Coordinates of C-alpha atoms and ligand atoms in Angstrom, one line a residue:
M136 CA 91.4 68.7 171.2
C137 CA 89.9 65.2 170.8
G138 CA 86.4 64.8 169.7
V139 CA 83.9 62.5 171.6
V140 CA 80.8 60.8 170.8
G141 CA 78.6 58.2 171.7
Y142 CA 74.9 56.6 170.7
I143 CA 72.6 54.2 172.5
G144 CA 69.6 53.6 170.2
D145 CA 68.0 50.3 168.2
K146 CA 69.6 51.5 165.4
Q147 CA 73.6 50.2 164.3
A148 CA 75.5 52.5 166.3
A149 CA 79.0 52.7 164.2
P150 CA 78.1 54.4 161.3
I151 CA 76.1 56.7 162.8
L152 CA 79.4 57.5 165.3
L153 CA 81.4 57.9 162.0
E154 CA 79.4 60.5 160.6
A155 CA 79.4 62.4 163.9
L156 CA 83.2 62.0 164.1
K157 CA 83.5 63.5 160.6
K158 CA 81.8 66.8 161.9
L159 CA 84.1 66.5 165.0
E160 CA 87.2 66.1 163.0
Y161 CA 88.1 70.0 163.3
R162 CA 89.1 69.1 166.8
G163 CA 91.5 66.7 166.2
Y164 CA 92.6 64.2 163.2
D165 CA 95.7 62.0 164.0
S166 CA 93.6 59.0 164.6
A167 CA 90.5 57.7 165.1
G168 CA 88.6 54.7 166.8
V169 CA 85.2 53.2 168.1
A170 CA 83.4 50.8 170.4
V171 CA 80.6 48.9 170.6
I172 CA 79.1 46.4 173.0
D173 CA 77.8 43.4 171.2
G174 CA 77.2 39.6 171.8
G175 CA 78.5 40.1 175.6
E176 CA 81.7 41.6 174.0
I177 CA 83.3 45.4 173.3
G178 CA 84.2 45.6 170.0
V179 CA 87.0 47.8 169.3
K180 CA 88.2 49.4 166.2
K181 CA 90.7 52.2 166.0
M182 CA 93.2 53.3 163.9
R183 CA 96.0 55.9 163.1
G184 CA 95.4 58.2 160.8
R185 CA 92.4 60.5 159.1
L186 CA 89.1 59.1 159.9
Q187 CA 88.8 57.9 156.2
L188 CA 90.7 55.4 156.9
L189 CA 88.7 54.1 159.5
C190 CA 85.7 54.0 157.5
D191 CA 87.2 52.6 154.5
H192 CA 88.7 49.7 156.7
T193 CA 85.0 48.8 158.5
H194 CA 82.8 50.4 155.4
D195 CA 81.6 53.1 157.3
G196 CA 80.7 51.5 159.9
L197 CA 78.7 48.9 158.8
D198 CA 81.0 46.1 159.5
V199 CA 81.2 46.8 163.3
P200 CA 78.1 45.4 164.7
G201 CA 75.9 46.4 167.9
S202 CA 73.7 49.6 168.8
I203 CA 75.7 51.1 171.6
G204 CA 78.7 53.0 170.9
I205 CA 81.4 55.3 172.1
G206 CA 83.9 57.1 169.2
H207 CA 87.1 59.6 169.5
T208 CA 89.3 61.3 167.1
R209 CA 92.5 62.2 168.3
W210 CA 94.8 65.3 168.5
A211 CA 97.7 63.7 170.4
T212 CA 99.0 64.9 173.8
H213 CA 100.5 61.9 175.3
G214 CA 102.2 59.2 173.1
E215 CA 102.4 60.1 168.9
P216 CA 99.6 59.1 166.5
S217 CA 99.3 55.3 166.6
D218 CA 97.0 52.6 166.4
R219 CA 97.8 51.4 169.9
N220 CA 97.8 55.4 171.3
S221 CA 94.2 55.7 169.7
H222 CA 91.0 55.9 171.8
P223 CA 88.8 54.1 172.6
H224 CA 91.0 52.3 175.7
L225 CA 89.7 49.0 177.1
S226 CA 90.3 48.1 180.7
N227 CA 92.5 44.7 181.3
N228 CA 89.7 42.8 181.9
G229 CA 87.6 44.2 178.8
R230 CA 84.5 44.9 180.6
F231 CA 84.9 48.6 180.2
A232 CA 85.8 51.2 177.1
V233 CA 86.4 54.7 177.5
V234 CA 87.0 57.4 175.1
H235 CA 88.4 61.1 176.7
N236 CA 89.1 64.3 175.7
G237 CA 91.2 65.9 177.8
I238 CA 94.6 65.6 180.1
I239 CA 95.2 63.6 183.2
E240 CA 97.6 65.1 185.1
N241 CA 98.5 62.7 187.5
F242 CA 98.1 59.9 185.1
R243 CA 101.8 58.5 186.2
Q244 CA 101.2 58.4 189.7
I245 CA 97.9 56.5 189.0
K246 CA 99.5 54.4 186.6
E247 CA 101.9 53.7 189.0
M248 CA 99.0 52.4 191.8
L249 CA 97.1 50.2 189.1
S250 CA 100.5 48.8 188.1
G251 CA 101.3 47.8 191.5
H252 CA 97.5 45.9 191.6
G253 CA 99.1 43.9 188.5
Y254 CA 97.4 46.3 185.5
V255 CA 98.9 46.2 182.4
F256 CA 99.4 49.2 180.1
Y257 CA 99.3 48.9 176.5
S258 CA 99.7 52.4 175.4
E259 CA 101.6 55.9 176.4
T260 CA 98.5 57.7 177.1
D261 CA 97.2 59.0 180.0
S262 CA 93.8 58.1 179.0
E263 CA 93.9 54.9 179.4
V264 CA 94.4 54.6 183.4
I265 CA 90.8 56.1 183.4
S266 CA 89.3 52.7 181.9
N267 CA 91.5 51.1 184.3
L268 CA 90.6 53.1 187.3
I269 CA 87.0 52.5 186.1
E270 CA 87.3 48.7 186.9
Y271 CA 89.7 48.9 189.6
Y272 CA 86.8 51.1 191.5
D273 CA 83.6 48.6 189.6
Q274 CA 81.0 48.6 192.0
G275 CA 78.4 47.5 189.7
D276 CA 76.7 50.6 189.5
L277 CA 78.4 52.4 186.4
V278 CA 77.5 56.0 188.1
K279 CA 79.0 55.5 191.3
T280 CA 81.7 53.4 189.8
L281 CA 82.5 56.6 187.4
L282 CA 82.3 58.9 190.4
A283 CA 84.6 57.0 192.5
A284 CA 87.0 56.5 189.8
V285 CA 87.3 60.0 188.4
H286 CA 87.6 61.5 192.5
H287 CA 91.3 60.6 192.0
L288 CA 91.6 62.2 188.7
E289 CA 93.4 65.8 188.5
G290 CA 93.0 67.2 185.0
S291 CA 90.4 67.8 182.5
Y292 CA 88.1 65.1 181.0
A293 CA 85.0 64.9 178.8
L294 CA 84.5 61.1 179.2
G295 CA 82.0 58.6 177.6
V296 CA 81.9 55.1 179.3
L297 CA 80.6 51.7 178.5
S298 CA 80.7 48.9 180.1
L299 CA 79.8 44.8 179.3
D300 CA 78.1 44.7 182.4
Q301 CA 75.3 47.0 181.7
P302 CA 75.2 46.6 177.9
D303 CA 71.8 48.7 177.7
R304 CA 73.4 52.1 179.0
M305 CA 76.1 54.5 178.6
A306 CA 77.9 56.9 181.3
A307 CA 79.0 60.5 180.1
M308 CA 80.8 63.3 182.6
R309 CA 83.2 66.5 182.1
K310 CA 85.4 68.7 183.6
D311 CA 86.9 71.4 182.4
S312 CA 86.4 69.7 178.6
P313 CA 83.3 70.2 176.5
L314 CA 80.3 67.5 176.4
V315 CA 76.6 67.8 175.5
V316 CA 74.2 65.1 175.6
G317 CA 71.5 64.8 172.8
R318 CA 67.9 63.8 173.3
G319 CA 66.5 61.6 170.1
E320 CA 63.2 59.7 169.8
G321 CA 64.1 56.0 171.1
E322 CA 68.3 56.9 170.7
N323 CA 70.4 59.2 172.4
Y324 CA 73.5 60.7 172.0
I325 CA 76.7 62.1 173.8
V326 CA 79.4 65.0 172.1
S327 CA 81.8 67.1 172.2
D328 CA 79.9 70.0 170.2
I329 CA 76.4 70.5 169.1
P330 CA 77.0 70.9 165.5
A331 CA 78.2 67.4 165.0
I332 CA 74.5 65.8 166.1
L333 CA 72.2 68.6 164.5
S334 CA 71.2 66.2 161.9
L335 CA 69.7 63.7 164.4
T336 CA 68.5 66.3 167.2
R337 CA 68.0 69.8 168.1
D338 CA 67.6 69.1 171.8
V339 CA 70.6 69.2 174.1
Y340 CA 71.5 69.2 177.9
L341 CA 74.6 71.4 178.2
M342 CA 76.6 69.5 181.2
E343 CA 78.0 70.9 183.8
D344 CA 81.5 70.6 185.3
G345 CA 81.3 67.4 187.6
E346 CA 77.7 66.0 186.0
V347 CA 77.1 62.5 185.2
A348 CA 75.2 61.7 182.5
L349 CA 73.7 58.2 182.1
L350 CA 71.8 57.4 179.1
T351 CA 69.6 54.3 177.9
R352 CA 67.7 54.2 174.7
D353 CA 64.7 55.9 176.3
D354 CA 66.0 57.8 179.3
I355 CA 68.5 60.6 180.2
R356 CA 69.6 61.0 183.6
F357 CA 71.4 63.0 185.3
Y358 CA 73.7 63.2 188.6
N359 CA 75.9 65.6 190.7
G360 CA 79.4 64.7 192.3
Y361 CA 78.2 63.3 194.7
G362 CA 75.7 60.6 192.9
E363 CA 72.3 62.7 193.5
P364 CA 69.8 63.0 190.8
V365 CA 69.9 66.6 189.4
D366 CA 67.2 68.2 186.8
K367 CA 68.6 69.4 183.9
E368 CA 66.6 71.8 181.4
I369 CA 66.8 71.4 177.6
F370 CA 68.7 73.3 175.4
H371 CA 66.9 73.8 171.8
V372 CA 69.1 74.5 169.0
T373 CA 67.9 76.8 166.3
W374 CA 70.7 77.3 163.9
D375 CA 70.6 76.5 160.7
V376 CA 72.3 72.8 159.9
S377 CA 73.6 74.0 156.3
A378 CA 75.9 76.3 158.3
A379 CA 78.0 73.2 159.6
E380 CA 78.2 71.8 155.9
K381 CA 80.7 73.0 153.1
G382 CA 77.5 74.1 150.7
G383 CA 79.5 73.3 147.5
Y384 CA 82.9 75.1 148.3
E385 CA 85.8 73.2 148.1
H386 CA 86.6 74.0 151.7
F387 CA 85.5 75.1 154.7
M388 CA 87.7 78.0 155.2
M389 CA 86.6 79.6 151.6
K390 CA 82.8 79.5 152.4
E391 CA 83.5 81.3 155.8
M392 CA 85.5 83.5 154.5
M393 CA 82.7 84.2 151.8
E394 CA 80.0 84.2 154.8
Q395 CA 81.7 87.2 156.5
P396 CA 79.5 90.0 155.1
E397 CA 76.6 87.9 156.9
A398 CA 78.8 87.3 160.0
L399 CA 79.2 91.3 160.5
K400 CA 75.7 91.9 159.6
E401 CA 74.5 89.4 162.2
T402 CA 76.9 90.7 164.8
I403 CA 76.3 94.4 164.0
R404 CA 72.9 95.3 163.0
P405 CA 70.7 94.2 165.8
R406 CA 72.9 96.6 168.3
L407 CA 72.3 99.8 166.3
R408 CA 68.9 101.3 167.2
D409 CA 67.6 104.7 166.3
G410 CA 70.9 106.3 165.7
R411 CA 72.6 104.8 169.1
I412 CA 74.7 101.7 169.7
D413 CA 72.5 99.5 171.8
L414 CA 74.2 96.9 173.8
S415 CA 71.7 96.9 176.9
E416 CA 71.9 92.8 176.4
L417 CA 74.9 93.1 178.4
K418 CA 73.3 94.5 181.4
L419 CA 76.1 96.8 182.3
D420 CA 75.7 98.6 185.7
R421 CA 76.3 102.5 185.2
D422 CA 78.1 103.2 188.6
W423 CA 80.4 100.4 187.9
L424 CA 81.1 101.7 184.4
N425 CA 81.4 104.9 185.6
D426 CA 83.8 103.6 187.9
L427 CA 86.1 101.7 185.8
R428 CA 89.6 102.3 186.1
M429 CA 91.1 99.4 183.7
V430 CA 90.5 96.6 181.6
H431 CA 92.5 93.6 180.9
I432 CA 91.9 91.5 177.7
V433 CA 92.9 88.2 177.9
A434 CA 93.0 85.2 174.6
C435 CA 94.6 82.8 172.4
G436 CA 95.5 82.6 169.0
S437 CA 93.6 84.5 166.1
A438 CA 91.0 86.1 169.3
Y439 CA 94.4 87.2 170.7
H440 CA 94.9 89.4 168.2
A441 CA 91.5 90.6 168.0
G442 CA 92.6 91.6 171.5
R443 CA 95.0 93.6 170.3
L444 CA 92.9 95.9 168.5
G445 CA 90.9 96.0 171.3
K446 CA 92.9 97.8 173.6
N447 CA 93.7 100.6 170.8
L448 CA 89.9 100.8 170.6
L449 CA 89.0 100.7 174.4
E450 CA 91.7 103.0 175.5
K451 CA 90.7 105.7 172.2
Y452 CA 87.2 105.7 173.3
L453 CA 87.3 105.2 177.2
G454 CA 90.6 106.7 177.7
I455 CA 91.8 104.3 180.7
P456 CA 94.3 102.0 180.3
V457 CA 94.0 98.4 178.7
E458 CA 96.7 95.3 178.9
V459 CA 95.9 92.6 176.1
D460 CA 97.6 89.6 177.3
I461 CA 98.1 86.0 175.5
A462 CA 95.7 83.4 178.6
S463 CA 98.5 81.1 178.6
E464 CA 100.8 84.0 179.8
F465 CA 98.2 86.0 182.0
R466 CA 98.0 83.6 184.9
Y467 CA 101.4 82.7 185.7
N468 CA 102.2 86.7 184.8
A469 CA 100.7 87.4 188.8
P470 CA 98.2 90.1 186.7
I471 CA 97.6 93.1 189.2
L472 CA 93.5 92.9 189.3
H473 CA 91.6 95.1 191.4
P474 CA 87.3 95.3 191.8
D475 CA 87.7 98.4 189.7
H476 CA 89.0 96.3 186.4
L477 CA 87.3 94.4 183.9
L478 CA 88.6 91.7 182.2
I479 CA 87.3 90.8 178.7
V480 CA 87.7 87.2 177.0
I481 CA 87.4 86.6 173.3
S482 CA 87.1 83.0 172.3
Q483 CA 85.1 81.7 169.2
S484 CA 84.9 78.2 170.7
G485 CA 84.5 79.3 174.3
E486 CA 86.2 76.2 175.2
T487 CA 89.7 77.3 174.7
A488 CA 91.6 76.0 178.3
D489 CA 94.0 78.6 179.0
T490 CA 91.3 81.0 178.6
I491 CA 88.8 79.6 180.5
A492 CA 91.6 79.3 183.2
A493 CA 92.2 83.2 182.7
M494 CA 88.5 84.1 183.5
R495 CA 87.9 81.7 186.4
E496 CA 91.1 83.5 187.9
A497 CA 89.8 86.7 187.8
R498 CA 86.3 86.1 188.4
R499 CA 88.1 84.5 191.9
R500 CA 89.6 87.8 192.5
G501 CA 86.3 89.8 192.3
V502 CA 86.9 91.1 188.9
K503 CA 83.9 91.2 186.6
T504 CA 84.1 89.5 183.2
L505 CA 82.9 89.8 180.0
A506 CA 83.3 87.5 176.9
I507 CA 82.6 88.0 173.1
V508 CA 82.2 84.9 172.5
N509 CA 80.8 82.8 169.5
V510 CA 79.6 79.5 170.6
V511 CA 76.2 79.8 172.5
G512 CA 76.1 77.7 175.6
S513 CA 79.8 76.9 175.6
T514 CA 81.8 76.9 179.0
I515 CA 83.0 80.9 178.9
A516 CA 79.6 82.0 177.3
R517 CA 77.8 80.3 180.8
E518 CA 80.7 81.5 182.9
A519 CA 81.3 85.0 182.1
D520 CA 79.5 87.7 184.3
H521 CA 78.4 89.4 180.5
V522 CA 78.2 88.1 177.2
L523 CA 78.5 89.5 174.0
Y524 CA 78.0 86.6 171.2
T525 CA 79.5 87.8 168.3
W526 CA 76.8 85.7 165.7
A527 CA 79.7 84.3 163.1
G528 CA 77.2 80.9 162.8
P529 CA 79.3 77.4 163.0
E530 CA 83.3 78.0 161.9
I531 CA 84.7 74.4 161.4
A532 CA 87.9 75.4 159.3
V533 CA 90.5 75.6 162.0
A534 CA 92.0 78.8 160.6
T535 CA 89.2 81.1 162.0
T536 CA 88.0 84.0 159.4
K537 CA 84.5 84.9 160.2
A538 CA 84.8 84.6 163.8
Y539 CA 87.7 86.9 164.3
T540 CA 86.5 89.6 161.8
A541 CA 83.1 89.2 163.7
Q542 CA 85.3 89.8 167.0
I543 CA 86.7 92.7 166.0
A544 CA 83.3 94.2 164.7
A545 CA 82.0 93.1 168.8
L546 CA 85.5 95.0 170.0
I547 CA 84.0 98.0 168.2
L548 CA 80.9 98.1 169.1
L549 CA 81.6 97.1 172.8
S550 CA 84.0 100.4 173.0
A551 CA 81.8 102.7 171.6
Y552 CA 78.9 101.8 173.3
M553 CA 80.8 102.3 176.8
A554 CA 82.2 105.3 175.9
Q555 CA 78.3 106.0 174.6
E556 CA 77.4 105.3 178.1
K557 CA 80.0 107.0 179.7
G558 CA 78.9 110.6 177.8
L559 CA 82.3 110.1 176.0
L560 CA 81.4 109.8 172.4
A561 CA 80.7 113.0 170.7
D562 CA 77.8 112.9 168.6
E563 CA 79.6 113.1 165.3
E564 CA 81.8 110.5 165.6
R565 CA 79.3 108.3 166.8
A566 CA 77.0 108.9 163.4
R567 CA 80.3 108.4 161.3
L568 CA 80.9 105.4 163.2
I569 CA 77.3 103.7 162.8
A570 CA 77.5 104.5 159.3
A571 CA 80.7 102.5 159.0
L572 CA 79.3 100.2 160.6
E573 CA 75.9 100.1 158.3
A574 CA 78.1 99.8 154.8
L575 CA 80.4 97.7 156.3
P576 CA 79.3 94.4 154.9
E577 CA 78.8 95.6 151.5
M578 CA 82.4 96.9 151.7
A579 CA 83.3 93.6 152.7
R580 CA 81.1 91.2 150.2
Q581 CA 82.7 93.5 147.1
L582 CA 86.0 92.8 148.2
L583 CA 85.7 88.9 148.8
D584 CA 84.1 88.9 145.4
D585 CA 87.3 90.4 143.6
K586 CA 89.7 87.9 144.6
E587 CA 91.2 86.9 141.2
R588 CA 93.9 89.8 141.8
V589 CA 95.0 88.1 145.2
Q590 CA 94.9 84.4 143.9
Y591 CA 97.0 86.0 141.0
L592 CA 99.6 87.1 143.7
A593 CA 99.3 83.9 145.7
S594 CA 100.6 82.1 142.7
Q595 CA 103.4 84.4 142.6
Y596 CA 104.6 83.7 145.4
F597 CA 103.4 80.4 147.0
N598 CA 106.7 78.7 146.4
H599 CA 108.2 81.0 148.6
N600 CA 110.2 79.7 151.7
D601 CA 109.8 82.6 154.1
I602 CA 107.7 85.2 154.2
Y603 CA 107.6 88.6 156.4
F604 CA 104.9 91.1 157.5
I605 CA 105.2 94.5 158.5
G606 CA 103.4 96.8 159.6
R607 CA 102.8 99.6 162.5
G608 CA 99.8 100.6 165.2
I609 CA 96.9 98.2 163.9
D610 CA 98.7 97.8 161.2
Y611 CA 101.4 95.5 163.1
S612 CA 98.6 94.0 165.0
L613 CA 96.8 93.0 161.4
S614 CA 100.5 91.6 160.4
L615 CA 100.7 88.9 163.2
E616 CA 97.2 87.7 162.4
G617 CA 98.2 87.6 158.3
S618 CA 100.9 86.0 159.4
L619 CA 99.5 83.5 161.5
K620 CA 96.9 82.8 158.8
L621 CA 100.0 82.3 156.3
K622 CA 102.0 79.7 158.1
E623 CA 99.5 77.7 160.1
I624 CA 97.5 76.5 156.5
S625 CA 100.8 76.9 154.3
Y626 CA 103.2 75.6 156.8
I627 CA 105.7 78.6 155.5
H628 CA 108.0 80.2 157.5
S629 CA 106.5 83.5 158.7
E630 CA 106.8 86.6 160.8
A631 CA 105.3 89.5 161.4
Q632 CA 107.4 92.3 162.9
A633 CA 106.7 95.9 164.2
A634 CA 107.8 97.7 161.0
G635 CA 110.1 100.3 163.4
E636 CA 111.7 97.2 164.9
L637 CA 112.8 95.2 162.0
K638 CA 116.4 96.9 161.8
H639 CA 117.1 95.9 165.4
G640 CA 117.4 92.2 164.5
T641 CA 114.8 90.7 161.7
I642 CA 116.3 92.6 158.5
S643 CA 119.4 90.1 158.7
L644 CA 117.0 87.6 157.4
V645 CA 115.9 89.8 154.2
Q646 CA 117.8 88.5 151.1
P647 CA 117.3 89.4 147.6
G648 CA 113.9 87.8 146.8
T649 CA 112.5 87.5 150.2
L650 CA 108.8 88.6 150.1
V651 CA 107.8 91.3 152.5
I652 CA 104.1 91.7 152.8
A653 CA 103.8 96.0 153.7
L654 CA 100.4 96.8 155.5
S655 CA 100.1 100.5 154.9
T656 CA 96.5 101.8 155.7
Q657 CA 96.7 104.4 157.7
K658 CA 97.2 107.9 156.9
K659 CA 99.4 109.6 159.3
L660 CA 102.0 106.5 159.2
R661 CA 102.4 106.5 155.5
E662 CA 105.9 108.6 155.0
K663 CA 107.2 105.9 158.0
M664 CA 105.9 102.9 155.8
A665 CA 107.6 103.3 153.1
G666 CA 110.6 104.5 154.6
N667 CA 110.6 100.7 156.3
I668 CA 109.5 99.6 152.8
Q669 CA 112.5 101.3 151.1
E670 CA 114.8 99.4 153.8
V671 CA 114.1 96.2 152.8
R672 CA 114.1 96.6 149.3
A673 CA 117.3 98.2 149.6
R674 CA 118.2 94.2 150.3
G675 CA 116.8 93.0 147.9
A676 CA 113.3 92.1 149.1
S677 CA 109.9 91.6 147.1
V678 CA 107.0 93.9 148.4
L679 CA 103.2 93.5 148.6
A680 CA 101.3 96.1 150.0
I681 CA 98.5 96.5 151.4
A682 CA 97.4 100.0 151.3
L683 CA 94.4 102.3 151.0
E684 CA 92.8 102.8 147.6
D685 CA 93.8 106.8 147.8
D686 CA 97.5 106.3 148.1
G687 CA 99.0 107.3 145.1
N688 CA 102.8 106.8 146.1
I689 CA 103.1 103.3 147.5
E690 CA 103.1 101.6 144.0
A691 CA 106.6 103.5 143.8
V692 CA 107.9 101.5 146.2
C693 CA 106.4 98.3 146.1
D694 CA 106.6 95.4 143.7
H695 CA 102.9 94.6 144.2
C696 CA 99.8 96.4 145.6
L697 CA 96.3 95.3 146.9
Y698 CA 93.9 98.2 147.6
V699 CA 91.3 98.3 150.3
P700 CA 88.7 101.4 150.5
A701 CA 89.5 104.0 153.4
L702 CA 87.4 103.7 156.5
P703 CA 87.2 105.3 159.7
D704 CA 90.7 103.8 162.0
A705 CA 88.2 102.3 164.2
V706 CA 86.6 99.9 161.1
Q707 CA 89.3 99.9 158.9
P708 CA 91.0 96.8 160.5
I709 CA 87.9 94.5 159.2
I710 CA 88.5 95.3 155.4
T711 CA 92.2 95.3 155.7
I712 CA 92.9 91.5 156.5
L713 CA 90.9 90.1 154.2
P714 CA 93.3 90.0 151.5
L715 CA 95.2 88.6 153.8
Q716 CA 93.1 85.5 154.5
L717 CA 92.4 85.3 150.9
F718 CA 96.2 85.2 150.3
A719 CA 97.0 82.6 153.0
Y720 CA 94.0 80.1 151.2
Y721 CA 95.2 80.5 148.0
V722 CA 99.1 80.1 148.8
A723 CA 97.8 76.7 150.8
A724 CA 95.5 75.5 148.3
L725 CA 98.3 76.0 146.0
R726 CA 101.1 74.2 147.4
G727 CA 98.5 70.9 147.9
N728 CA 97.7 71.4 151.6
D729 CA 94.5 70.6 153.4
V730 CA 93.5 73.8 154.0
D731 CA 91.1 73.2 156.6
K732 CA 92.9 70.3 159.0
P733 CA 96.5 72.0 158.7
R734 CA 99.0 69.4 160.4
N735 CA 99.2 69.2 164.3
L736 CA 96.6 71.8 164.4
A737 CA 93.2 71.6 166.0
K738 CA 90.3 74.4 166.1
S739 CA 88.9 74.3 169.6
V740 CA 92.1 73.9 172.3
T741 CA 90.9 72.4 175.0
V742 CA 94.2 71.4 177.0
E743 CA 96.7 74.1 178.5
Ligands
LIG753 C1 93.3 77.7 168.2 C2 92.7 77.8 166.7 C3 92.6 79.7 166.5 C4 91.9 80.6 167.8 C5 92.9 79.9 168.7 C6 91.6 80.5 170.0 O1 94.3 78.0 168.3 O2 93.2 77.5 165.5 O3 92.1 79.9 165.3 O4 91.9 81.7 167.6 O5 92.5 78.2 169.0 O6 90.5 79.7 170.1 P1 89.4 80.1 170.5 O7 88.2 79.6 170.3 O8 89.4 80.7 172.4 O9 89.0 81.5 169.9

C-alpha cells in the first residue's frame, strides 16, 4: 500500500530514490514519483504507470539534480492512477513536498477548511491535504510545523516531508503505517520497509507511532508527539541482502517457492530440542496456559487460510474451542473476548492494518495476544504480547508462498507445544510429529524439484475461464488457498467450495469442460471425495485430483492426478499446497502475466 523513501546526503538523490523504490514496488505499482530540492526549487517528476517509465523518463534519475529528496510508489486509494494523483504532492506555495502511505479519513473536512482559506487542490487524493495543511501551519520549524499539522489528521500515515525553507533537512513521521529511518555515512534515509535500503545500510531505527524524525546529512533526531527529544536504539539488520534479490530466477515467486525447504527448516529446526518441542522463547506462563479456555485466530488473505488450519490443529491438540476470523470482519462482529482467551494474529508483513486493529482491540480488552509474524521489528511483532517468528526471510512476490507454509509450520509447533506443556501430548504422538517435521524440508525439496508434471498440466488448462477447487476439512482450507493463489496471479475466475456443499448451489456452474481441482488427501474422507468428484464429472467437468501416493482408486475417477506423499495429518497441508502454488505460477506465466506484481494488488495492505 504505497512505498515511501527519502534520501539526504552528498550524492545525487534521484537515482538512489528510484533504486530503493524498485524494491518497494511490491507495495504498489500504479504510479511513481520523486521530489528533489535543487537550486532553490523543489523539482517533482511523477507519472502514472510502472516505476520503469519514470526511470526511462529521467534516465534512471540522472536528469533530476539535487541531493535531498523523497520518492513514492503508489497503490491508489483515493483517485485513479494518474499523473496528477501521483506523489509527491506539493503545497500551494510550492515550498513543501510530501509523500504519504496510508489513508487520511477526514481529508474532506480538511480540504473544505483549506479551500475556505483559498487553497486549491490539483488531485483527487487524500494525501494532498497534508502538504497544504503543513503550509497552513508553517511556523518556520519543520518538526513543530509537522506536529501542528498532523494533530488534525485522522487515519494512518507514513510521511516524508521536504521544506524549501530548510533545504538541509527532511522530516518523517508515522502513525499506523510502517516507516523506518536508516543511518549511513554522511547520508541518511527513510523507507517503508528495510530490504529497500539494505544495500545502503544495515543500521536502522524503527519508528514508533506518533514519533517524528528529523534527518540531516550527518545527524538523525527523534521527537515525540509533544516535540520533546526521544532517544532511540539502533537496530542492526543481519539478514542476507541476496534474500531480497531474484538470484537467477525469472520471478520472485518461483524463487520463493523453491526457498520453502529452507524456510521450513529455519522455522522448525531451532524449535526441536532433545525430542521435545521447545517454544520457551514465547515465555508463556504455565498457570495462564492451564486456565486457557478459548483461542481466536485473526488474519487476512493467505494468513487467514493458514489460520483455518491452525484451528484444526489447536482443537485437535488442546481440545478447546477455536474461532478463526478474517481481521476486517473480526472487530465489527462484536467478538466475545475474555481474559482467559488467547488471540493469535498471523501476518507475513506484520503491518496489515486490519490485523493490527484486531490485535489492539483484543489487547485493549485484556486478552493476551500471540503473533505469528515474519518481519522482525514490524508493528505486530513489537506490539504483541508473545511473538513466534516464521523464519522465511524476505518475501517479495505479492502472492505469498514460503511465508504461508512457514506459518502452517509455526502453527503446528505452537499447538503441539501448548499441548506438550499442558501434558496433553502423548509421547508417541510427539515422536511421530517431530520425525515428520524433521523430514519435511527434504520432502518439500523433492516435490518442488519434480515440477515438470505440474508445468505440463498448467499448459493443458491455462486458457480456461473458470476453475473450481473442492475439498473437505483441511483440504477445503487448502482449496481456498489454492484458488486464491490461482486467481490473484492468473486472473482466471476461481472459487473454492467445501466438496459436500457444492450441490447446494455452485454445481449449477459446472458445464462440460469446466476444470475442477479436487483435493483428496485424507484417507477417512476418500470415499466421500470420490462421490463428489463423480458428481462434477457427471456434469462434464474435467477433474485434476491432488491425492496421496497410495490412493489406488483416484485415477479411475479423475482426468489427471498429482500425487503427494502421505504424512501425519498435522503436517500434510504443507506438502499438499506445493503443487497448487506451482500450478498457479505456471498458469499465470503461460498467460503472460506479471507474476510478481499482479494487477490491483499489493503485498503489504496497510489500509483498512
Ligand atoms: C495481501 C497479500 C497476501 C497476504 C495478505 C495478508 O493480500 O497479497 O499474500 O496473505 O495481504 O498479509 P500479511 O502480511 O498480514 O500476511
